[in-house]
Amino acid sequence: MLPSTSVNSSMHGNGVLNSRDAARHTAGAKRYKYLRRLFRFRQMDFEFAAWQMLYLFTSPQRVYRNFHYRKQTKDQWARDDPAFLVLLSIWLCVSTIGFGFVLDMGFFETIKLLLWVVFIDCVGVGLLISTLMWFISNKYLVKRQSRDYDVEWGYAFDVHLNAFYPLLVILHFIQLFFINHVILTDTFIGYLVGNTLWLIAVGYYIYVTFLGYSALPFLKNTVILLYPFAPLILLYGLSLALGWNFTRALCSFYKYRVK
């Protein structure tokens, strides 16, 4: 789960594996340890995970400074404690049930929506995005003089989780209080409020993702990860001019899923 390791040669003279090979050799053990801790709640630091969730809104740079500290103390960038993932899962379940309530779904429809959101929207899309970012960063963003370093998939997944949490809170929690009485009223104020929440949520995702990869000192040109802001703002302006309501489309899609 290490996002970076270095190597000078394939094997030291004494026959010991170099640092990069050793990291890869122990990656499986670290993944096993991480997954095993998923079922040991007493070993999880939920207070620290909650602190990270708070600062992802107020000062996400502080969260990634802690990733630097973990690299210095534990020789790995990726989280070794699944507490953040557990809390995120709880947030996802509670907010999705709230969505089902707001959309006046029945019990079984809400459960079906919950399964869709958890396993497709969160896990499936998360795996896809993390893998894509892992490939792009290793293929195009590693500095030439740092070719012995690489971004491991585990760190890419952590960055996605960090960026996904603010988006989840804005679109699946804060937005719930405005859906029926403001956003879905077929007025300019309705889609202004709804689309603005989408702009903030997706903007947060882009910015937190950028911070995650710019925190790695062996990557270059990470500013290109901010380029999606341009089409995002353009799409936002176009949606207001044409009266598009992204939240109405999301609600219709959710209802279609559970039919």
PDB file of N, CA and C in Angstrom, residues 52-142:
ATOM      1  N   GLN A  52      -9.919  13.945  10.730  1.00  0.00           N
ATOM      2  CA  GLN A  52      -9.593  14.073   9.314  1.00  0.00           C
ATOM      3  C   GLN A  52     -10.805  14.514   8.502  1.00  0.00           C
ATOM      4  N   MET A  53     -11.968  13.970   8.815  1.00  0.00           N
ATOM      5  CA  MET A  53     -13.182  14.347   8.093  1.00  0.00           C
ATOM      6  C   MET A  53     -13.500  15.821   8.290  1.00  0.00           C
ATOM      7  N   LEU A  54     -13.300  16.316   9.491  1.00  0.00           N
ATOM      8  CA  LEU A  54     -13.538  17.736   9.756  1.00  0.00           C
ATOM      9  C   LEU A  54     -12.589  18.607   8.954  1.00  0.00           C
ATOM     10  N   TYR A  55     -11.316  18.247   8.964  1.00  0.00           N
ATOM     11  CA  TYR A  55     -10.324  19.080   8.290  1.00  0.00           C
ATOM     12  C   TYR A  55     -10.351  18.938   6.772  1.00  0.00           C
ATOM     13  N   LEU A  56     -10.983  17.898   6.255  1.00  0.00           N
ATOM     14  CA  LEU A  56     -11.164  17.820   4.803  1.00  0.00           C
ATOM     15  C   LEU A  56     -12.061  18.946   4.304  1.00  0.00           C
ATOM     16  N   PHE A  57     -12.877  19.500   5.197  1.00  0.00           N
ATOM     17  CA  PHE A  57     -13.704  20.652   4.855  1.00  0.00           C
ATOM     18  C   PHE A  57     -12.994  21.967   5.144  1.00  0.00           C
ATOM     19  N   THR A  58     -12.338  22.049   6.288  1.00  0.00           N
ATOM     20  CA  THR A  58     -11.802  23.338   6.738  1.00  0.00           C
ATOM     21  C   THR A  58     -10.364  23.582   6.304  1.00  0.00           C
ATOM     22  N   SER A  59      -9.550  22.522   6.274  1.00  0.00           N
ATOM     23  CA  SER A  59      -8.135  22.677   5.910  1.00  0.00           C
ATOM     24  C   SER A  59      -7.573  21.342   5.419  1.00  0.00           C
ATOM     25  N   PRO A  60      -7.931  20.935   4.186  1.00  0.00           N
ATOM     26  CA  PRO A  60      -7.492  19.616   3.699  1.00  0.00           C
ATOM     27  C   PRO A  60      -5.980  19.467   3.619  1.00  0.00           C
ATOM     28  N   GLN A  61      -5.239  20.590   3.541  1.00  0.00           N
ATOM     29  CA  GLN A  61      -3.784  20.480   3.520  1.00  0.00           C
ATOM     30  C   GLN A  61      -3.252  19.815   4.794  1.00  0.00           C
ATOM     31  N   ARG A  62      -3.919  20.062   5.918  1.00  0.00           N
ATOM     32  CA  ARG A  62      -3.478  19.478   7.184  1.00  0.00           C
ATOM     33  C   ARG A  62      -3.618  17.962   7.166  1.00  0.00           C
ATOM     34  N   VAL A  63      -4.633  17.464   6.463  1.00  0.00           N
ATOM     35  CA  VAL A  63      -4.818  16.018   6.357  1.00  0.00           C
ATOM     36  C   VAL A  63      -3.635  15.389   5.628  1.00  0.00           C
ATOM     37  N   TYR A  64      -3.195  16.025   4.546  1.00  0.00           N
ATOM     38  CA  TYR A  64      -2.083  15.456   3.782  1.00  0.00           C
ATOM     39  C   TYR A  64      -0.742  15.666   4.463  1.00  0.00           C
ATOM     40  N   ARG A  65      -0.653  16.651   5.347  1.00  0.00           N
ATOM     41  CA  ARG A  65       0.562  16.764   6.154  1.00  0.00           C
ATOM     42  C   ARG A  65       0.684  15.565   7.084  1.00  0.00           C
ATOM     43  N   ASN A  66      -0.453  15.058   7.528  1.00  0.00           N
ATOM     44  CA  ASN A  66      -0.419  13.851   8.348  1.00  0.00           C
ATOM     45  C   ASN A  66       0.034  12.648   7.536  1.00  0.00           C
ATOM     46  N   PHE A  67      -0.298  12.612   6.239  1.00  0.00           N
ATOM     47  CA  PHE A  67       0.187  11.533   5.379  1.00  0.00           C
ATOM     48  C   PHE A  67       1.712  11.576   5.310  1.00  0.00           C
ATOM     49  N   HIS A  68       2.276  12.790   5.255  1.00  0.00           N
ATOM     50  CA  HIS A  68       3.738  12.926   5.285  1.00  0.00           C
ATOM     51  C   HIS A  68       4.299  12.370   6.586  1.00  0.00           C
ATOM     52  N   TYR A  69       3.640  12.687   7.677  1.00  0.00           N
ATOM     53  CA  TYR A  69       4.098  12.201   8.981  1.00  0.00           C
ATOM     54  C   TYR A  69       4.056  10.679   9.026  1.00  0.00           C
ATOM     55  N   ARG A  70       3.006  10.068   8.462  1.00  0.00           N
ATOM     56  CA  ARG A  70       2.914   8.607   8.444  1.00  0.00           C
ATOM     57  C   ARG A  70       4.047   8.006   7.630  1.00  0.00           C
ATOM     58  N   LYS A  71       4.413   8.669   6.540  1.00  0.00           N
ATOM     59  CA  LYS A  71       5.517   8.167   5.725  1.00  0.00           C
ATOM     60  C   LYS A  71       6.818   8.172   6.518  1.00  0.00           C
ATOM     61  N   GLN A  72       7.020   9.217   7.312  1.00  0.00           N
ATOM     62  CA  GLN A  72       8.249   9.338   8.093  1.00  0.00           C
ATOM     63  C   GLN A  72       8.311   8.344   9.248  1.00  0.00           C
ATOM     64  N   THR A  73       7.160   8.050   9.854  1.00  0.00           N
ATOM     65  CA  THR A  73       7.142   7.207  11.043  1.00  0.00           C
ATOM     66  C   THR A  73       6.870   5.735  10.745  1.00  0.00           C
ATOM     67  N   LYS A  74       6.077   5.455   9.705  1.00  0.00           N
ATOM     68  CA  LYS A  74       5.699   4.077   9.408  1.00  0.00           C
ATOM     69  C   LYS A  74       6.152   3.624   8.022  1.00  0.00           C
ATOM     70  N   ASP A  75       6.842   4.522   7.307  1.00  0.00           N
ATOM     71  CA  ASP A  75       7.361   4.220   5.980  1.00  0.00           C
ATOM     72  C   ASP A  75       6.254   3.811   5.012  1.00  0.00           C
ATOM     73  N   GLN A  76       5.107   4.462   5.132  1.00  0.00           N
ATOM     74  CA  GLN A  76       4.056   4.271   4.141  1.00  0.00           C
ATOM     75  C   GLN A  76       3.154   5.503   4.153  1.00  0.00           C
ATOM     76  N   TRP A  77       2.655   5.841   2.968  1.00  0.00           N
ATOM     77  CA  TRP A  77       1.778   6.988   2.825  1.00  0.00           C
ATOM     78  C   TRP A  77       0.321   6.609   3.054  1.00  0.00           C
ATOM     79  N   ALA A  78      -0.087   5.485   2.566  1.00  0.00           N
ATOM     80  CA  ALA A  78      -1.497   5.088   2.644  1.00  0.00           C
ATOM     81  C   ALA A  78      -1.895   4.786   4.083  1.00  0.00           C
ATOM     82  N   ARG A  79      -3.170   4.931   4.368  1.00  0.00           N
ATOM     83  CA  ARG A  79      -3.680   4.652   5.704  1.00  0.00           C
ATOM     84  C   ARG A  79      -3.481   3.180   6.070  1.00  0.00           C
ATOM     85  N   ASP A  80      -3.131   2.959   7.320  1.00  0.00           N
ATOM     86  CA  ASP A  80      -3.052   1.595   7.828  1.00  0.00           C
ATOM     87  C   ASP A  80      -4.188   1.304   8.800  1.00  0.00           C
ATOM     88  N   ASP A  81      -5.060   2.291   9.005  1.00  0.00           N
ATOM     89  CA  ASP A  81      -6.209   2.160   9.910  1.00  0.00           C
ATOM     90  C   ASP A  81      -7.486   2.363   9.100  1.00  0.00           C
ATOM     91  N   PRO A  82      -8.373   1.367   9.062  1.00  0.00           N
ATOM     92  CA  PRO A  82      -9.594   1.480   8.251  1.00  0.00           C
ATOM     93  C   PRO A  82     -10.703   2.299   8.902  1.00  0.00           C
ATOM     94  N   ALA A  83     -10.425   3.019   9.982  1.00  0.00           N
ATOM     95  CA  ALA A  83     -11.465   3.778  10.681  1.00  0.00           C
ATOM     96  C   ALA A  83     -12.123   4.800   9.764  1.00  0.00           C
ATOM     97  N   PHE A  84     -11.342   5.477   8.925  1.00  0.00           N
ATOM     98  CA  PHE A  84     -11.898   6.470   8.006  1.00  0.00           C
ATOM     99  C   PHE A  84     -12.883   5.810   7.048  1.00  0.00           C
ATOM    100  N   LEU A  85     -12.523   4.655   6.527  1.00  0.00           N
ATOM    101  CA  LEU A  85     -13.394   3.935   5.596  1.00  0.00           C
ATOM    102  C   LEU A  85     -14.688   3.510   6.285  1.00  0.00           C
ATOM    103  N   VAL A  86     -14.593   3.070   7.537  1.00  0.00           N
ATOM    104  CA  VAL A  86     -15.778   2.645   8.282  1.00  0.00           C
ATOM    105  C   VAL A  86     -16.714   3.828   8.514  1.00  0.00           C
ATOM    106  N   LEU A  87     -16.158   4.973   8.953  1.00  0.00           N
ATOM    107  CA  LEU A  87     -16.992   6.154   9.176  1.00  0.00           C
ATOM    108  C   LEU A  87     -17.615   6.652   7.871  1.00  0.00           C
ATOM    109  N   LEU A  88     -16.845   6.597   6.789  1.00  0.00           N
ATOM    110  CA  LEU A  88     -17.374   7.002   5.495  1.00  0.00           C
ATOM    111  C   LEU A  88     -18.539   6.099   5.079  1.00  0.00           C
ATOM    112  N   SER A  89     -18.414   4.814   5.338  1.00  0.00           N
ATOM    113  CA  SER A  89     -19.481   3.870   5.006  1.00  0.00           C
ATOM    114  C   SER A  89     -20.748   4.172   5.807  1.00  0.00           C
ATOM    115  N   ILE A  90     -20.573   4.519   7.074  1.00  0.00           N
ATOM    116  CA  ILE A  90     -21.725   4.871   7.909  1.00  0.00           C
ATOM    117  C   ILE A  90     -22.404   6.126   7.369  1.00  0.00           C
ATOM    118  N   TRP A  91     -21.599   7.138   7.019  1.00  0.00           N
ATOM    119  CA  TRP A  91     -22.138   8.364   6.429  1.00  0.00           C
ATOM    120  C   TRP A  91     -22.922   8.035   5.161  1.00  0.00           C
ATOM    121  N   LEU A  92     -22.366   7.166   4.340  1.00  0.00           N
ATOM    122  CA  LEU A  92     -22.996   6.814   3.068  1.00  0.00           C
ATOM    123  C   LEU A  92     -24.336   6.130   3.293  1.00  0.00           C
ATOM    124  N   CYS A  93     -24.383   5.204   4.242  1.00  0.00           N
ATOM    125  CA  CYS A  93     -25.625   4.482   4.512  1.00  0.00           C
ATOM    126  C   CYS A  93     -26.699   5.414   5.074  1.00  0.00           C
ATOM    127  N   VAL A  94     -26.330   6.223   6.058  1.00  0.00           N
ATOM    128  CA  VAL A  94     -27.303   7.116   6.696  1.00  0.00           C
ATOM    129  C   VAL A  94     -27.845   8.139   5.695  1.00  0.00           C
ATOM    130  N   SER A  95     -26.943   8.732   4.911  1.00  0.00           N
ATOM    131  CA  SER A  95     -27.380   9.757   3.959  1.00  0.00           C
ATOM    132  C   SER A  95     -28.241   9.169   2.841  1.00  0.00           C
ATOM    133  N   THR A  96     -27.939   7.947   2.431  1.00  0.00           N
ATOM    134  CA  THR A  96     -28.740   7.308   1.388  1.00  0.00           C
ATOM    135  C   THR A  96     -30.130   6.957   1.903  1.00  0.00           C
ATOM    136  N   ILE A  97     -30.218   6.523   3.141  1.00  0.00           N
ATOM    137  CA  ILE A  97     -31.534   6.285   3.748  1.00  0.00           C
ATOM    138  C   ILE A  97     -32.309   7.597   3.820  1.00  0.00           C
ATOM    139  N   GLY A  98     -31.608   8.682   4.140  1.00  0.00           N
ATOM    140  CA  GLY A  98     -32.246   9.994   4.148  1.00  0.00           C
ATOM    141  C   GLY A  98     -32.752  10.383   2.774  1.00  0.00           C
ATOM    142  N   PHE A  99     -31.974  10.061   1.748  1.00  0.00           N
ATOM    143  CA  PHE A  99     -32.394  10.329   0.370  1.00  0.00           C
ATOM    144  C   PHE A  99     -33.662   9.554   0.038  1.00  0.00           C
ATOM    145  N   GLY A 100     -33.703   8.295   0.452  1.00  0.00           N
ATOM    146  CA  GLY A 100     -34.887   7.487   0.213  1.00  0.00           C
ATOM    147  C   GLY A 100     -36.113   8.060   0.904  1.00  0.00           C
ATOM    148  N   PHE A 101     -35.921   8.571   2.108  1.00  0.00           N
ATOM    149  CA  PHE A 101     -37.033   9.181   2.850  1.00  0.00           C
ATOM    150  C   PHE A 101     -37.531  10.441   2.149  1.00  0.00           C
ATOM    151  N   VAL A 102     -36.592  11.290   1.718  1.00  0.00           N
ATOM    152  CA  VAL A 102     -36.968  12.540   1.054  1.00  0.00           C
ATOM    153  C   VAL A 102     -37.690  12.268  -0.260  1.00  0.00           C
ATOM    154  N   LEU A 103     -37.271  11.222  -0.964  1.00  0.00           N
ATOM    155  CA  LEU A 103     -37.906  10.879  -2.244  1.00  0.00           C
ATOM    156  C   LEU A 103     -39.129   9.991  -2.068  1.00  0.00           C
ATOM    157  N   ASP A 104     -39.536   9.783  -0.816  1.00  0.00           N
ATOM    158  CA  ASP A 104     -40.751   9.023  -0.490  1.00  0.00           C
ATOM    159  C   ASP A 104     -40.681   7.595  -1.026  1.00  0.00           C
ATOM    160  N   MET A 105     -39.536   6.958  -0.856  1.00  0.00           N
ATOM    161  CA  MET A 105     -39.373   5.571  -1.262  1.00  0.00           C
ATOM    162  C   MET A 105     -39.819   4.647  -0.139  1.00  0.00           C
ATOM    163  N   GLY A 106     -40.254   3.462  -0.510  1.00  0.00           N
ATOM    164  CA  GLY A 106     -40.608   2.450   0.469  1.00  0.00           C
ATOM    165  C   GLY A 106     -39.370   1.792   1.063  1.00  0.00           C
ATOM    166  N   PHE A 107     -39.596   0.874   1.989  1.00  0.00           N
ATOM    167  CA  PHE A 107     -38.484   0.218   2.682  1.00  0.00           C
ATOM    168  C   PHE A 107     -37.594  -0.549   1.713  1.00  0.00           C
ATOM    169  N   PHE A 108     -38.200  -1.395   0.884  1.00  0.00           N
ATOM    170  CA  PHE A 108     -37.404  -2.224  -0.022  1.00  0.00           C
ATOM    171  C   PHE A 108     -36.758  -1.381  -1.127  1.00  0.00           C
ATOM    172  N   GLU A 109     -37.424  -0.331  -1.552  1.00  0.00           N
ATOM    173  CA  GLU A 109     -36.817   0.562  -2.539  1.00  0.00           C
ATOM    174  C   GLU A 109     -35.594   1.261  -1.958  1.00  0.00           C
ATOM    175  N   THR A 110     -35.686   1.674  -0.694  1.00  0.00           N
ATOM    176  CA  THR A 110     -34.550   2.332  -0.042  1.00  0.00           C
ATOM    177  C   THR A 110     -33.378   1.375   0.114  1.00  0.00           C
ATOM    178  N   ILE A 111     -33.668   0.130   0.481  1.00  0.00           N
ATOM    179  CA  ILE A 111     -32.594  -0.869   0.608  1.00  0.00           C
ATOM    180  C   ILE A 111     -31.933  -1.105  -0.740  1.00  0.00           C
ATOM    181  N   LYS A 112     -32.733  -1.182  -1.782  1.00  0.00           N
ATOM    182  CA  LYS A 112     -32.181  -1.383  -3.134  1.00  0.00           C
ATOM    183  C   LYS A 112     -31.318  -0.193  -3.536  1.00  0.00           C
ATOM    184  N   LEU A 113     -31.800   1.027  -3.224  1.00  0.00           N
ATOM    185  CA  LEU A 113     -31.009   2.213  -3.521  1.00  0.00           C
ATOM    186  C   LEU A 113     -29.703   2.201  -2.747  1.00  0.00           C
ATOM    187  N   LEU A 114     -29.767   1.786  -1.488  1.00  0.00           N
ATOM    188  CA  LEU A 114     -28.564   1.722  -0.651  1.00  0.00           C
ATOM    189  C   LEU A 114     -27.529   0.778  -1.253  1.00  0.00           C
ATOM    190  N   LEU A 115     -27.966  -0.378  -1.716  1.00  0.00           N
ATOM    191  CA  LEU A 115     -27.046  -1.341  -2.326  1.00  0.00           C
ATOM    192  C   LEU A 115     -26.425  -0.774  -3.600  1.00  0.00           C
ATOM    193  N   TRP A 116     -27.230  -0.086  -4.403  1.00  0.00           N
ATOM    194  CA  TRP A 116     -26.711   0.540  -5.619  1.00  0.00           C
ATOM    195  C   TRP A 116     -25.646   1.580  -5.277  1.00  0.00           C
ATOM    196  N   VAL A 117     -25.953   2.441  -4.331  1.00  0.00           N
ATOM    197  CA  VAL A 117     -25.048   3.544  -3.997  1.00  0.00           C
ATOM    198  C   VAL A 117     -23.748   3.023  -3.394  1.00  0.00           C
ATOM    199  N   VAL A 118     -23.850   2.032  -2.520  1.00  0.00           N
ATOM    200  CA  VAL A 118     -22.657   1.515  -1.851  1.00  0.00           C
ATOM    201  C   VAL A 118     -21.762   0.756  -2.821  1.00  0.00           C
ATOM    202  N   PHE A 119     -22.331  -0.202  -3.542  1.00  0.00           N
ATOM    203  CA  PHE A 119     -21.504  -1.114  -4.330  1.00  0.00           C
ATOM    204  C   PHE A 119     -21.194  -0.611  -5.746  1.00  0.00           C
ATOM    205  N   ILE A 120     -22.031   0.251  -6.290  1.00  0.00           N
ATOM    206  CA  ILE A 120     -21.770   0.768  -7.635  1.00  0.00           C
ATOM    207  C   ILE A 120     -21.172   2.168  -7.572  1.00  0.00           C
ATOM    208  N   ASP A 121     -21.905   3.101  -6.948  1.00  0.00           N
ATOM    209  CA  ASP A 121     -21.454   4.493  -6.935  1.00  0.00           C
ATOM    210  C   ASP A 121     -20.180   4.689  -6.115  1.00  0.00           C
ATOM    211  N   CYS A 122     -20.116   4.047  -4.956  1.00  0.00           N
ATOM    212  CA  CYS A 122     -18.956   4.247  -4.085  1.00  0.00           C
ATOM    213  C   CYS A 122     -17.826   3.276  -4.407  1.00  0.00           C
ATOM    214  N   VAL A 123     -18.092   1.987  -4.267  1.00  0.00           N
ATOM    215  CA  VAL A 123     -17.030   0.991  -4.449  1.00  0.00           C
ATOM    216  C   VAL A 123     -16.634   0.868  -5.922  1.00  0.00           C
ATOM    217  N   GLY A 124     -17.610   0.622  -6.795  1.00  0.00           N
ATOM    218  CA  GLY A 124     -17.290   0.406  -8.210  1.00  0.00           C
ATOM    219  C   GLY A 124     -16.647   1.608  -8.869  1.00  0.00           C
ATOM    220  N   VAL A 125     -17.307   2.760  -8.764  1.00  0.00           N
ATOM    221  CA  VAL A 125     -16.754   3.974  -9.369  1.00  0.00           C
ATOM    222  C   VAL A 125     -15.453   4.363  -8.680  1.00  0.00           C
ATOM    223  N   GLY A 126     -15.381   4.157  -7.355  1.00  0.00           N
ATOM    224  CA  GLY A 126     -14.151   4.478  -6.629  1.00  0.00           C
ATOM    225  C   GLY A 126     -12.961   3.657  -7.105  1.00  0.00           C
ATOM    226  N   LEU A 127     -13.177   2.361  -7.322  1.00  0.00           N
ATOM    227  CA  LEU A 127     -12.104   1.505  -7.833  1.00  0.00           C
ATOM    228  C   LEU A 127     -11.673   1.947  -9.219  1.00  0.00           C
ATOM    229  N   LEU A 128     -12.651   2.312 -10.049  1.00  0.00           N
ATOM    230  CA  LEU A 128     -12.344   2.744 -11.411  1.00  0.00           C
ATOM    231  C   LEU A 128     -11.529   4.038 -11.410  1.00  0.00           C
ATOM    232  N   ILE A 129     -11.980   5.029 -10.649  1.00  0.00           N
ATOM    233  CA  ILE A 129     -11.278   6.309 -10.610  1.00  0.00           C
ATOM    234  C   ILE A 129      -9.889   6.150 -10.011  1.00  0.00           C
ATOM    235  N   SER A 130      -9.779   5.393  -8.928  1.00  0.00           N
ATOM    236  CA  SER A 130      -8.476   5.189  -8.283  1.00  0.00           C
ATOM    237  C   SER A 130      -7.497   4.515  -9.233  1.00  0.00           C
ATOM    238  N   THR A 131      -7.970   3.509  -9.954  1.00  0.00           N
ATOM    239  CA  THR A 131      -7.097   2.815 -10.905  1.00  0.00           C
ATOM    240  C   THR A 131      -6.674   3.737 -12.036  1.00  0.00           C
ATOM    241  N   LEU A 132      -7.607   4.553 -12.526  1.00  0.00           N
ATOM    242  CA  LEU A 132      -7.291   5.496 -13.598  1.00  0.00           C
ATOM    243  C   LEU A 132      -6.256   6.521 -13.131  1.00  0.00           C
ATOM    244  N   MET A 133      -6.436   7.077 -11.935  1.00  0.00           N
ATOM    245  CA  MET A 133      -5.495   8.064 -11.416  1.00  0.00           C
ATOM    246  C   MET A 133      -4.145   7.429 -11.101  1.00  0.00           C
ATOM    247  N   TRP A 134      -4.166   6.204 -10.628  1.00  0.00           N
ATOM    248  CA  TRP A 134      -2.911   5.478 -10.370  1.00  0.00           C
ATOM    249  C   TRP A 134      -2.131   5.306 -11.668  1.00  0.00           C
ATOM    250  N   PHE A 135      -2.827   4.944 -12.750  1.00  0.00           N
ATOM    251  CA  PHE A 135      -2.157   4.754 -14.038  1.00  0.00           C
ATOM    252  C   PHE A 135      -1.632   6.076 -14.582  1.00  0.00           C
ATOM    253  N   ILE A 136      -2.461   7.117 -14.563  1.00  0.00           N
ATOM    254  CA  ILE A 136      -2.065   8.412 -15.122  1.00  0.00           C
ATOM    255  C   ILE A 136      -0.880   8.998 -14.360  1.00  0.00           C
ATOM    256  N   SER A 137      -0.932   8.941 -13.032  1.00  0.00           N
ATOM    257  CA  SER A 137       0.147   9.537 -12.236  1.00  0.00           C
ATOM    258  C   SER A 137       1.461   8.805 -12.451  1.00  0.00           C
ATOM    259  N   ASN A 138       1.426   7.487 -12.516  1.00  0.00           N
ATOM    260  CA  ASN A 138       2.665   6.737 -12.740  1.00  0.00           C
ATOM    261  C   ASN A 138       3.176   6.865 -14.171  1.00  0.00           C
ATOM    262  N   LYS A 139       2.255   6.994 -15.121  1.00  0.00           N
ATOM    263  CA  LYS A 139       2.645   7.036 -16.530  1.00  0.00           C
ATOM    264  C   LYS A 139       3.139   8.413 -16.949  1.00  0.00           C
ATOM    265  N   TYR A 140       2.524   9.468 -16.419  1.00  0.00           N
ATOM    266  CA  TYR A 140       2.795  10.796 -16.965  1.00  0.00           C
ATOM    267  C   TYR A 140       3.282  11.830 -15.947  1.00  0.00           C
ATOM    268  N   LEU A 141       3.125  11.585 -14.656  1.00  0.00           N
ATOM    269  CA  LEU A 141       3.425  12.634 -13.680  1.00  0.00           C
ATOM    270  C   LEU A 141       4.687  12.411 -12.860  1.00  0.00           C
ATOM    271  N   VAL A 142       5.291  11.231 -12.936  1.00  0.00           N
ATOM    272  CA  VAL A 142       6.512  10.984 -12.171  1.00  0.00           C
ATOM    273  C   VAL A 142       7.684  11.726 -12.814  1.00  0.00           C
TER     274      VAL A 142
END
